[in-house]
Coordinates of C-alpha atoms in Angstrom, one line a residue:
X28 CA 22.8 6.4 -19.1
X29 CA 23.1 6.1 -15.9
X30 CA 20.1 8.0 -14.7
X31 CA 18.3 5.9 -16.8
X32 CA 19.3 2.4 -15.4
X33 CA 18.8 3.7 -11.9
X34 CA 15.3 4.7 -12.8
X35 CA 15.1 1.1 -14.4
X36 CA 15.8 0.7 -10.9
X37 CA 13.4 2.5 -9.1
X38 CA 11.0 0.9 -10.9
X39 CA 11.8 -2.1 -10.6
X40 CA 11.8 -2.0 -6.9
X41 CA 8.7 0.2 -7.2
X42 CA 6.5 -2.9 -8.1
X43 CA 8.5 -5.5 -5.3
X44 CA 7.5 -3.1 -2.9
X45 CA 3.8 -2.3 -3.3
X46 CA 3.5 -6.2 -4.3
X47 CA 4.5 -6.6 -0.8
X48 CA 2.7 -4.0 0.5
X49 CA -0.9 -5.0 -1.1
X50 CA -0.2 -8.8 -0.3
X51 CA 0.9 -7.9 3.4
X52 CA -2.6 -5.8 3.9
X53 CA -4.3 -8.8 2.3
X54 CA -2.3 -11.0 5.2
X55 CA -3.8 -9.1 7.7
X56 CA -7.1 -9.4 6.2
X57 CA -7.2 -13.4 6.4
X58 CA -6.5 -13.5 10.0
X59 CA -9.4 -11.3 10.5
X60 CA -11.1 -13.8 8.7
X61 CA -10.3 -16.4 10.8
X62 CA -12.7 -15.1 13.7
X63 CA -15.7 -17.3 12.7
X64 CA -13.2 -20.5 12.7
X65 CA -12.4 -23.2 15.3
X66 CA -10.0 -22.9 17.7
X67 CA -7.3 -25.2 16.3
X68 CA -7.7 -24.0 12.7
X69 CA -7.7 -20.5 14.1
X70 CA -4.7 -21.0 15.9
X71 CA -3.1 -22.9 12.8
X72 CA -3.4 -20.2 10.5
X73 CA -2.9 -17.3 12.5
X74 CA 0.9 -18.9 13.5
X75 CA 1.0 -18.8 9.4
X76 CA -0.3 -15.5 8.8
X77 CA 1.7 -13.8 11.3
X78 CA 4.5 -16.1 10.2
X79 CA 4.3 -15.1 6.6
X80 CA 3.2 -11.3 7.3
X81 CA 7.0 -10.7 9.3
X82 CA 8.8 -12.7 6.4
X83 CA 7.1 -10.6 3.5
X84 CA 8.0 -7.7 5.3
X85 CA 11.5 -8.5 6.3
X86 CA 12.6 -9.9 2.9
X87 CA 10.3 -8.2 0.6
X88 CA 8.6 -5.4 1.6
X89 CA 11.5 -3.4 3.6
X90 CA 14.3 -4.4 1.2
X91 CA 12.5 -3.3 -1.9
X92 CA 11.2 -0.3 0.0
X93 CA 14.6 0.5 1.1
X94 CA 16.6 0.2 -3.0
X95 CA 13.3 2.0 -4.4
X96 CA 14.2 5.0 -2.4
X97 CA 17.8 4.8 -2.8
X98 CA 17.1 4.8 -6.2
X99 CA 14.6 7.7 -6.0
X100 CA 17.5 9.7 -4.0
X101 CA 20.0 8.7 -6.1
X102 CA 17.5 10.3 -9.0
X103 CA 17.8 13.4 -7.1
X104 CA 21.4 14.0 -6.4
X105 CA 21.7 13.4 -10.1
X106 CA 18.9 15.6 -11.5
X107 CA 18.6 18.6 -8.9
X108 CA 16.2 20.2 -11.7
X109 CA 12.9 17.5 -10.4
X110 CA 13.1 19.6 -7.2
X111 CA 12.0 22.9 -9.1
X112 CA 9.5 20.8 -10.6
X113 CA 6.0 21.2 -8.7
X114 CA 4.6 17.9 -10.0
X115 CA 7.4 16.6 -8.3
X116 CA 6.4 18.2 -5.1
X117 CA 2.8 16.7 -5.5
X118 CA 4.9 13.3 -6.0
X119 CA 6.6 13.7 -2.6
X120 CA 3.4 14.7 -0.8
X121 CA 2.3 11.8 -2.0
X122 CA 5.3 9.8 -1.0
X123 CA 4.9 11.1 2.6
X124 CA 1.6 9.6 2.5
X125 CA 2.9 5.8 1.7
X126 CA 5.2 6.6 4.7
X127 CA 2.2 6.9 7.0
X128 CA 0.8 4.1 5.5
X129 CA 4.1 2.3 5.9
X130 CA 4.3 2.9 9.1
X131 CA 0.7 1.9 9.8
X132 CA 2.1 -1.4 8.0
X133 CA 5.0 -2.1 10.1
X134 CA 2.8 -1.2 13.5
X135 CA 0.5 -4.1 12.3
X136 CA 3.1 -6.5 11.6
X137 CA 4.7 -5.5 15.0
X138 CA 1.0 -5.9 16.9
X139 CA 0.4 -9.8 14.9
X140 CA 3.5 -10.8 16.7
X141 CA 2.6 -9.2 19.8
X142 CA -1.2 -10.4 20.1
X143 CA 0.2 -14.2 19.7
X144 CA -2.6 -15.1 17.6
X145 CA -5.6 -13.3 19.5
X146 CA -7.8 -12.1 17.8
X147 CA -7.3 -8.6 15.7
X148 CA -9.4 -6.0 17.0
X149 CA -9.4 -3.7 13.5
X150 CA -12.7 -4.5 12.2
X151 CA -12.5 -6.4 8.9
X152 CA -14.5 -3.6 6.6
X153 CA -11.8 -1.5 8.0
X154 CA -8.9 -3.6 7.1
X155 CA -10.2 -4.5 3.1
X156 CA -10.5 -0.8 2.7
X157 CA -6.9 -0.2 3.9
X158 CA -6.2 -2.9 1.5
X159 CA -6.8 -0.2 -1.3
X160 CA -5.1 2.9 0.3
X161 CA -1.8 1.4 -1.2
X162 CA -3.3 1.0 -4.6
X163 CA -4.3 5.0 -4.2
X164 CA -1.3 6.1 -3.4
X165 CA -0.1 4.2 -6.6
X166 CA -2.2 6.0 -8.9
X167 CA -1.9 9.4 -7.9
X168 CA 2.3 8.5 -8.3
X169 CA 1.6 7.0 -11.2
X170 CA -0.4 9.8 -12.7
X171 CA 1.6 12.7 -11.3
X172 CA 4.9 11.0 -12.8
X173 CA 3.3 10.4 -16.4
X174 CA 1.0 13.8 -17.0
X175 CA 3.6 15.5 -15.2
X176 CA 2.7 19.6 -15.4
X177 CA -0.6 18.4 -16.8
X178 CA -1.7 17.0 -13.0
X179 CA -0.8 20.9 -12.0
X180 CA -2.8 22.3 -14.8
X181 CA -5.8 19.9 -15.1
X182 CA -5.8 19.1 -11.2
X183 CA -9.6 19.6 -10.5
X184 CA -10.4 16.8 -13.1
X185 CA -8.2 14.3 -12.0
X186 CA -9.2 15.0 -8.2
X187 CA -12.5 14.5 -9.2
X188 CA -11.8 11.9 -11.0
X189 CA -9.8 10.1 -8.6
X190 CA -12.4 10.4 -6.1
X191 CA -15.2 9.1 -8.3
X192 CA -12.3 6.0 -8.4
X193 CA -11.9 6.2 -5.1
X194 CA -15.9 5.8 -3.8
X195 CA -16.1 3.1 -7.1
X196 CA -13.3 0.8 -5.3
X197 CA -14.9 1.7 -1.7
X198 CA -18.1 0.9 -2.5
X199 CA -17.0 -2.4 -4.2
X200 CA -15.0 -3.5 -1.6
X201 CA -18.6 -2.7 0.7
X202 CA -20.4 -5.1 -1.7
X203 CA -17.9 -7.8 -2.1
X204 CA -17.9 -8.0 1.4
X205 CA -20.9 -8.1 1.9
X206 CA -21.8 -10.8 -0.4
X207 CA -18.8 -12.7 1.4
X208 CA -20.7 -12.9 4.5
X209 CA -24.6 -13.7 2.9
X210 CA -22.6 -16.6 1.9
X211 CA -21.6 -18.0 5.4

């Protein structure tokens, strides 16, 4: 029962966390946006998106981040057997790469606050397609977790699959975007 509840948990604090993670991305996309504005409704609403960019990830983001992988350890200690497991190892590769990703996140957050609301010199192509390395991560987790020994045994399809995904989200981002700006 209670490995159960704390992988209620886990969950749980799964979703708070990559909520704040896509919406913090999508943050840092708006002040890019704000480039082609004027000076006092730039400055305006880069005060807010920095301002709302350090409070998502100081009460959300971290927090969340912080009882998920509790939990996850906590998952550990009380089911050793996940470590023999290789889809679990898959599941922790991926899980180091949301820590780069985090990291990338917190570096951001850190250089908002630093640039006092200059201009951000990621290009904003760049930023919208880090906006979907979260939800990546996400479904290779997901899918790992749920097909379990099945990612192991059917890996080339589901890599191939996930890159078709993969180019299909890139290349909409590209087009979405790009319609964006015919529209200025």
């Amino acid at each position: 029962m209670l490995y159960t509840i704390i992988k209620a948990l886990h969950i749980i604090f799964m979703v708070s966390y990559f909520a704040g993670i896509f919406y913090l991305v999508r943050i840092f996309v708006y002040y890019k946006d704000t480039d082609a504005f004027s000076e006092d409704k730039k400055t305006i609403l880069r005060e807010q998106y920095t301002f709302m960019a350090r409070r998502l990830w100081n009460i959300i983001t971290v927090p969340a981040g912080i009882i998920m992988t509790i939990c996850g350890l906590i998952m550990i200690f009380l089911n050793s057997g996940l470590m023999k497991m290789p889809w679990f190892h898959l599941k922790l590769t991926f899980l180091i790469g949301l820590a780069i990703y985090h990291y990338w996140c917190w570096k951001k957050v850190k250089h908002l606050a630093k640039i006092n609301g200059k201009t951000l010199e990621t290009a904003n192509l760049k930023l919208r397609q880090a906006n979907e390395i979260a939800t990546f991560i996400l479904f290779l987790v997901v899918f790992t977790v749920i097909l379990k020994s099945q990612v192991i045994e059917y890996w080339w399809q589901l890599i191939t699959g996930f890159f078709v995904l993969v180019f299909l989200i890139m290349m909409t981002v590209k087009l979405v975007n790009k319609k964006g700006k015919d529209k200025k």
